[in-house]
Coordinates of N, CA and C in Angstrom, one line a residue:
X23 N -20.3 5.0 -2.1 CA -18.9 4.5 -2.1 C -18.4 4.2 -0.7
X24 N -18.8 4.9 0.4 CA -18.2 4.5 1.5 C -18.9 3.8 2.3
X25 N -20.4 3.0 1.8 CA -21.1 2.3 2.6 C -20.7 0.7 1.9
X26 N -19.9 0.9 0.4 CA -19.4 -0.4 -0.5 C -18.3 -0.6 0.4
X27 N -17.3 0.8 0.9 CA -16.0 0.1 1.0 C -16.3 -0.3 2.7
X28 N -17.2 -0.2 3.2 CA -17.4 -1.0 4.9 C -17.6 -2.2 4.6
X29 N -18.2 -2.9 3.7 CA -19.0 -3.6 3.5 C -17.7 -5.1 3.6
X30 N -18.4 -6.5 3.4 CA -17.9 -7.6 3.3 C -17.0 -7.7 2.2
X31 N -15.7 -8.6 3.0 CA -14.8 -8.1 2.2 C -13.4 -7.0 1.5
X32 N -14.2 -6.0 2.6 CA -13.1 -5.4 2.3 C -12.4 -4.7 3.7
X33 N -11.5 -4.6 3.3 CA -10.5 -4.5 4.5 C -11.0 -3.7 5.3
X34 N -10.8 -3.8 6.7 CA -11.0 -3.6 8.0 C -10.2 -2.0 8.3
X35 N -10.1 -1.4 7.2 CA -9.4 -0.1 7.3 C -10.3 1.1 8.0
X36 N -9.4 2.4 8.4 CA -10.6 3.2 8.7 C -10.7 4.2 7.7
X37 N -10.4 4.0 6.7 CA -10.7 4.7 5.6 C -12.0 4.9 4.9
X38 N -12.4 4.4 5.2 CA -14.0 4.1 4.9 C -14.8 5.3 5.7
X39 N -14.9 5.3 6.9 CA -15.4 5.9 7.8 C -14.5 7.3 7.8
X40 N -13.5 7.4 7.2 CA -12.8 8.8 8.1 C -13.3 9.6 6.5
X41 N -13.5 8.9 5.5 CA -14.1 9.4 3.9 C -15.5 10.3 4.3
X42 N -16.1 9.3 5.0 CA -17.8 9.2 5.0 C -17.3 10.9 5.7
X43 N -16.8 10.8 7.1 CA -16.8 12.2 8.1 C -16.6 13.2 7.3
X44 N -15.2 13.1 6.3 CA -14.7 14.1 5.8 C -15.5 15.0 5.1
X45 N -16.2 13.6 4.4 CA -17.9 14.5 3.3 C -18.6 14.9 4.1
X46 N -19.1 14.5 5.3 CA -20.3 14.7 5.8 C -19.9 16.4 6.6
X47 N -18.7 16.5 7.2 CA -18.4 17.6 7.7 C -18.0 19.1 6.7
X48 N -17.8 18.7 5.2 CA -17.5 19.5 4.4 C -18.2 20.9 4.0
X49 N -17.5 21.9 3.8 CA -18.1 23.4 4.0 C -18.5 24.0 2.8
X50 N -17.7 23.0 1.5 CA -17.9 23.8 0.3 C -18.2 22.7 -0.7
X51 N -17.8 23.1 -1.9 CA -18.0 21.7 -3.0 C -17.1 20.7 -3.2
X52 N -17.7 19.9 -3.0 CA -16.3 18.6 -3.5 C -16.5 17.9 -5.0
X53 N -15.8 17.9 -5.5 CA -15.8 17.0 -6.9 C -14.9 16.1 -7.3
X54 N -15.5 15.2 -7.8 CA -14.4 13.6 -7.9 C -14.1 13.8 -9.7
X55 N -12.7 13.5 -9.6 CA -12.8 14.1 -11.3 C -11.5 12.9 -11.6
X56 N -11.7 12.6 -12.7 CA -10.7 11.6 -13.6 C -9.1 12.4 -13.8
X57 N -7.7 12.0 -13.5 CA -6.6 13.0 -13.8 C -6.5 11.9 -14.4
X58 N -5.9 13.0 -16.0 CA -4.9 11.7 -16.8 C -3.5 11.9 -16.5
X59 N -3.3 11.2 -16.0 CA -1.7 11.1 -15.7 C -0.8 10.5 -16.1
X60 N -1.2 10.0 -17.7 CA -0.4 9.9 -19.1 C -0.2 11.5 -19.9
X61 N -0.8 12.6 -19.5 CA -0.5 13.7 -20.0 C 0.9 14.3 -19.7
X62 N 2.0 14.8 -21.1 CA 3.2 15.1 -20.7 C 2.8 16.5 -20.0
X63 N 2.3 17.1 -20.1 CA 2.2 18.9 -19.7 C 1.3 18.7 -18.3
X64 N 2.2 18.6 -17.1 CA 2.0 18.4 -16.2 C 1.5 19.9 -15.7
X65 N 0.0 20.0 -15.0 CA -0.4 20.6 -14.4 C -0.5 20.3 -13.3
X66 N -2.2 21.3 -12.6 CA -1.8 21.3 -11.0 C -2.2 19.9 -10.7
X67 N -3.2 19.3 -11.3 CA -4.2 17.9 -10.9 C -3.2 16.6 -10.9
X68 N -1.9 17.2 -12.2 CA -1.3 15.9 -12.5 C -0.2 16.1 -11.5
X69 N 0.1 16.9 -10.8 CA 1.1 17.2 -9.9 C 1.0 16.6 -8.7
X70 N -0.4 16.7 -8.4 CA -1.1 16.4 -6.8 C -1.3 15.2 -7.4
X71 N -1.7 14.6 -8.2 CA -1.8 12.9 -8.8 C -0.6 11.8 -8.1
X72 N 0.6 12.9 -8.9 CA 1.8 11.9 -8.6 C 2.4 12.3 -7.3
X73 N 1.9 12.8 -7.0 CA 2.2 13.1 -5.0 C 1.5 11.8 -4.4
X74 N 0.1 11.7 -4.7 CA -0.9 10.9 -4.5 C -0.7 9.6 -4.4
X75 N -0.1 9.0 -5.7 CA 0.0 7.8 -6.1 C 0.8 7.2 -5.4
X76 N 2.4 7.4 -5.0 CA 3.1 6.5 -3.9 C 2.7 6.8 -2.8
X77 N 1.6 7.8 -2.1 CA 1.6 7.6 -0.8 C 0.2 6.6 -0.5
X78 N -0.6 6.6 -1.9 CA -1.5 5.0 -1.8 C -1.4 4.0 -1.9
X79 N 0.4 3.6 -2.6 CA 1.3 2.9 -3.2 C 1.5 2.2 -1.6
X80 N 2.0 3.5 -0.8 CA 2.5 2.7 0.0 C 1.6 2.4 1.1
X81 N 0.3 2.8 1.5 CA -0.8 2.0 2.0 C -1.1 1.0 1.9
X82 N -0.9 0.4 0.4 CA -1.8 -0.9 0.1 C -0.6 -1.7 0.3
X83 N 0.7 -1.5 -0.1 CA 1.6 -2.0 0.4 C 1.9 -2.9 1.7
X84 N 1.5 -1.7 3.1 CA 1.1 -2.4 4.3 C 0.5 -3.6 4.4
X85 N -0.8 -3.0 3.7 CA -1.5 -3.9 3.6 C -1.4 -5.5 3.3
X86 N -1.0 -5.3 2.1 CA -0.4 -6.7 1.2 C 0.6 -7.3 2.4
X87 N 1.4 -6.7 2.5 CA 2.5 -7.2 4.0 C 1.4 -8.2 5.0
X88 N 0.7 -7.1 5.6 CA -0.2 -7.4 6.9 C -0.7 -8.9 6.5
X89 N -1.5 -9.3 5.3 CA -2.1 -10.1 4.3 C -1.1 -11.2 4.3
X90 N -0.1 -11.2 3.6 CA 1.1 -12.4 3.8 C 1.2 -12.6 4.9
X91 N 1.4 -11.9 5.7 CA 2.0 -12.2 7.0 C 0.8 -12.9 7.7
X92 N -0.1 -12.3 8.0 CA -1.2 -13.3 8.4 C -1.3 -15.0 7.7
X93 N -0.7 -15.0 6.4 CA -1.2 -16.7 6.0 C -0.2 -17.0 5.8
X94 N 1.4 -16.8 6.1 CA 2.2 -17.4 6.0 C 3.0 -17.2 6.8
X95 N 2.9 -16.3 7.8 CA 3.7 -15.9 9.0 C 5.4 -16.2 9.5
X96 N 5.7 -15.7 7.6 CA 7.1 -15.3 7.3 C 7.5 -14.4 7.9
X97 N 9.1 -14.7 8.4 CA 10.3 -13.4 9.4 C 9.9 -12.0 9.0
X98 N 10.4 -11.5 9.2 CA 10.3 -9.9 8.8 C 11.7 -9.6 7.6
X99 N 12.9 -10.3 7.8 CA 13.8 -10.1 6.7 C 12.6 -10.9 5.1
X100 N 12.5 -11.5 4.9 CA 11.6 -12.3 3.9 C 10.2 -11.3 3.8
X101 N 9.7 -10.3 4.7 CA 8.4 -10.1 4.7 C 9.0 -8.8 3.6
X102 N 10.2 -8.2 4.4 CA 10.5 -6.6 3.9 C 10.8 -6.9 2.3
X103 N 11.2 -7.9 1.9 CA 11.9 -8.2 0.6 C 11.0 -8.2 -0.3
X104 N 10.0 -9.2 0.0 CA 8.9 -9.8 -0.6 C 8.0 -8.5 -1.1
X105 N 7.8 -8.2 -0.1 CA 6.6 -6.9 -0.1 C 7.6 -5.3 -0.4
X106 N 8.4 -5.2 -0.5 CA 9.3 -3.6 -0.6 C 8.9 -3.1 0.5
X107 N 8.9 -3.4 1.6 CA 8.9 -2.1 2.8 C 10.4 -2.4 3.5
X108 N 10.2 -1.5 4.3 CA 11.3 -1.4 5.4 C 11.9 -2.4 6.0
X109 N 12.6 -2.9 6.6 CA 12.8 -3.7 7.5 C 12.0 -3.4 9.2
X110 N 12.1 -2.3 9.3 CA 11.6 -1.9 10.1 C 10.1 -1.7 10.2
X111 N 9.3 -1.5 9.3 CA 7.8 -2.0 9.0 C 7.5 -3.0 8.7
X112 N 8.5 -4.3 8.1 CA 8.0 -5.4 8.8 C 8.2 -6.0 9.6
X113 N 9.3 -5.5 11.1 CA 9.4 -5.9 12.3 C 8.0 -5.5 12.9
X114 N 7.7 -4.3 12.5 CA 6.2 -4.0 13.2 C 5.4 -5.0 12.7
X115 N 5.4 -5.6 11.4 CA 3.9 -6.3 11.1 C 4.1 -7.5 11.9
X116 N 5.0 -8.0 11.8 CA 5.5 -9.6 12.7 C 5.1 -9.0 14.2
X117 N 5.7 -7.8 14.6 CA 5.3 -8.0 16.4 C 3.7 -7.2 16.5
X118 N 3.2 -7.4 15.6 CA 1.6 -6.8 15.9 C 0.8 -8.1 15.4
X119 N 1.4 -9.2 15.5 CA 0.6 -10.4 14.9 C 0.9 -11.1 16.0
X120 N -0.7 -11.7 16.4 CA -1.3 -12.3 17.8 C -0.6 -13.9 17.5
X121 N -0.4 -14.7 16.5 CA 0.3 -16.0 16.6 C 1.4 -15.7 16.8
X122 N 2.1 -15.1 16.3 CA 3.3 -15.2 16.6 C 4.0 -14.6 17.9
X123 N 3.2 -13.7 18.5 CA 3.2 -13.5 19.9 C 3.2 -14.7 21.2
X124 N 2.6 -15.6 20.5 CA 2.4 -16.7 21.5 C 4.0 -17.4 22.0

């Protein structure tokens, strides 16, 4: 899984590599397991699920931002709208972008 997600194609994140460390330095058992998180009777898995879910929500979010902004190198009022972030995270994406610096 984390030698697919280095690979071509996919984003330049360090997610990949800080996955690979976390397993490789690991002391006990790790298990990858399916939560249904269509179940009404919220337990512990489905609890940590929905914790889970907006804060990957708002990763890929960035991302998508970063992605527009790169091929269309829209303001940051138009970027925050477009994509739901902050205004203030997309002042950052606009002043971390090398053309538009020029």
């Amino acid at each position: 899984l984390c030698l697919s997600m280095s690979g071509p194609g996919v984003s330049a994140s360090a997610a990949p590599t800080l996955l690979k460390e976390a397993l490789s330095s690991r002391q006990g058992t790790v298990s990858v397991i399916h939560v249904n998180s269509h179940n009404p009777v919220k337990r512990y898995f489905q609890i940590s699920n929905d914790k889970a879910d907006p804060a990957a929500k708002e990763v890929w979010t960035l991302q998508e931002a970063h992605q527009l902004h790169e091929s269309l190198h829209i303001r940051p009022k138009a970027l925050a709208n477009r994509c739901r972030i902050s205004t203030a995270e997309a002042k950052h994406v606009v002043a971390t972008c090398p053309h538009c610096q020029k």
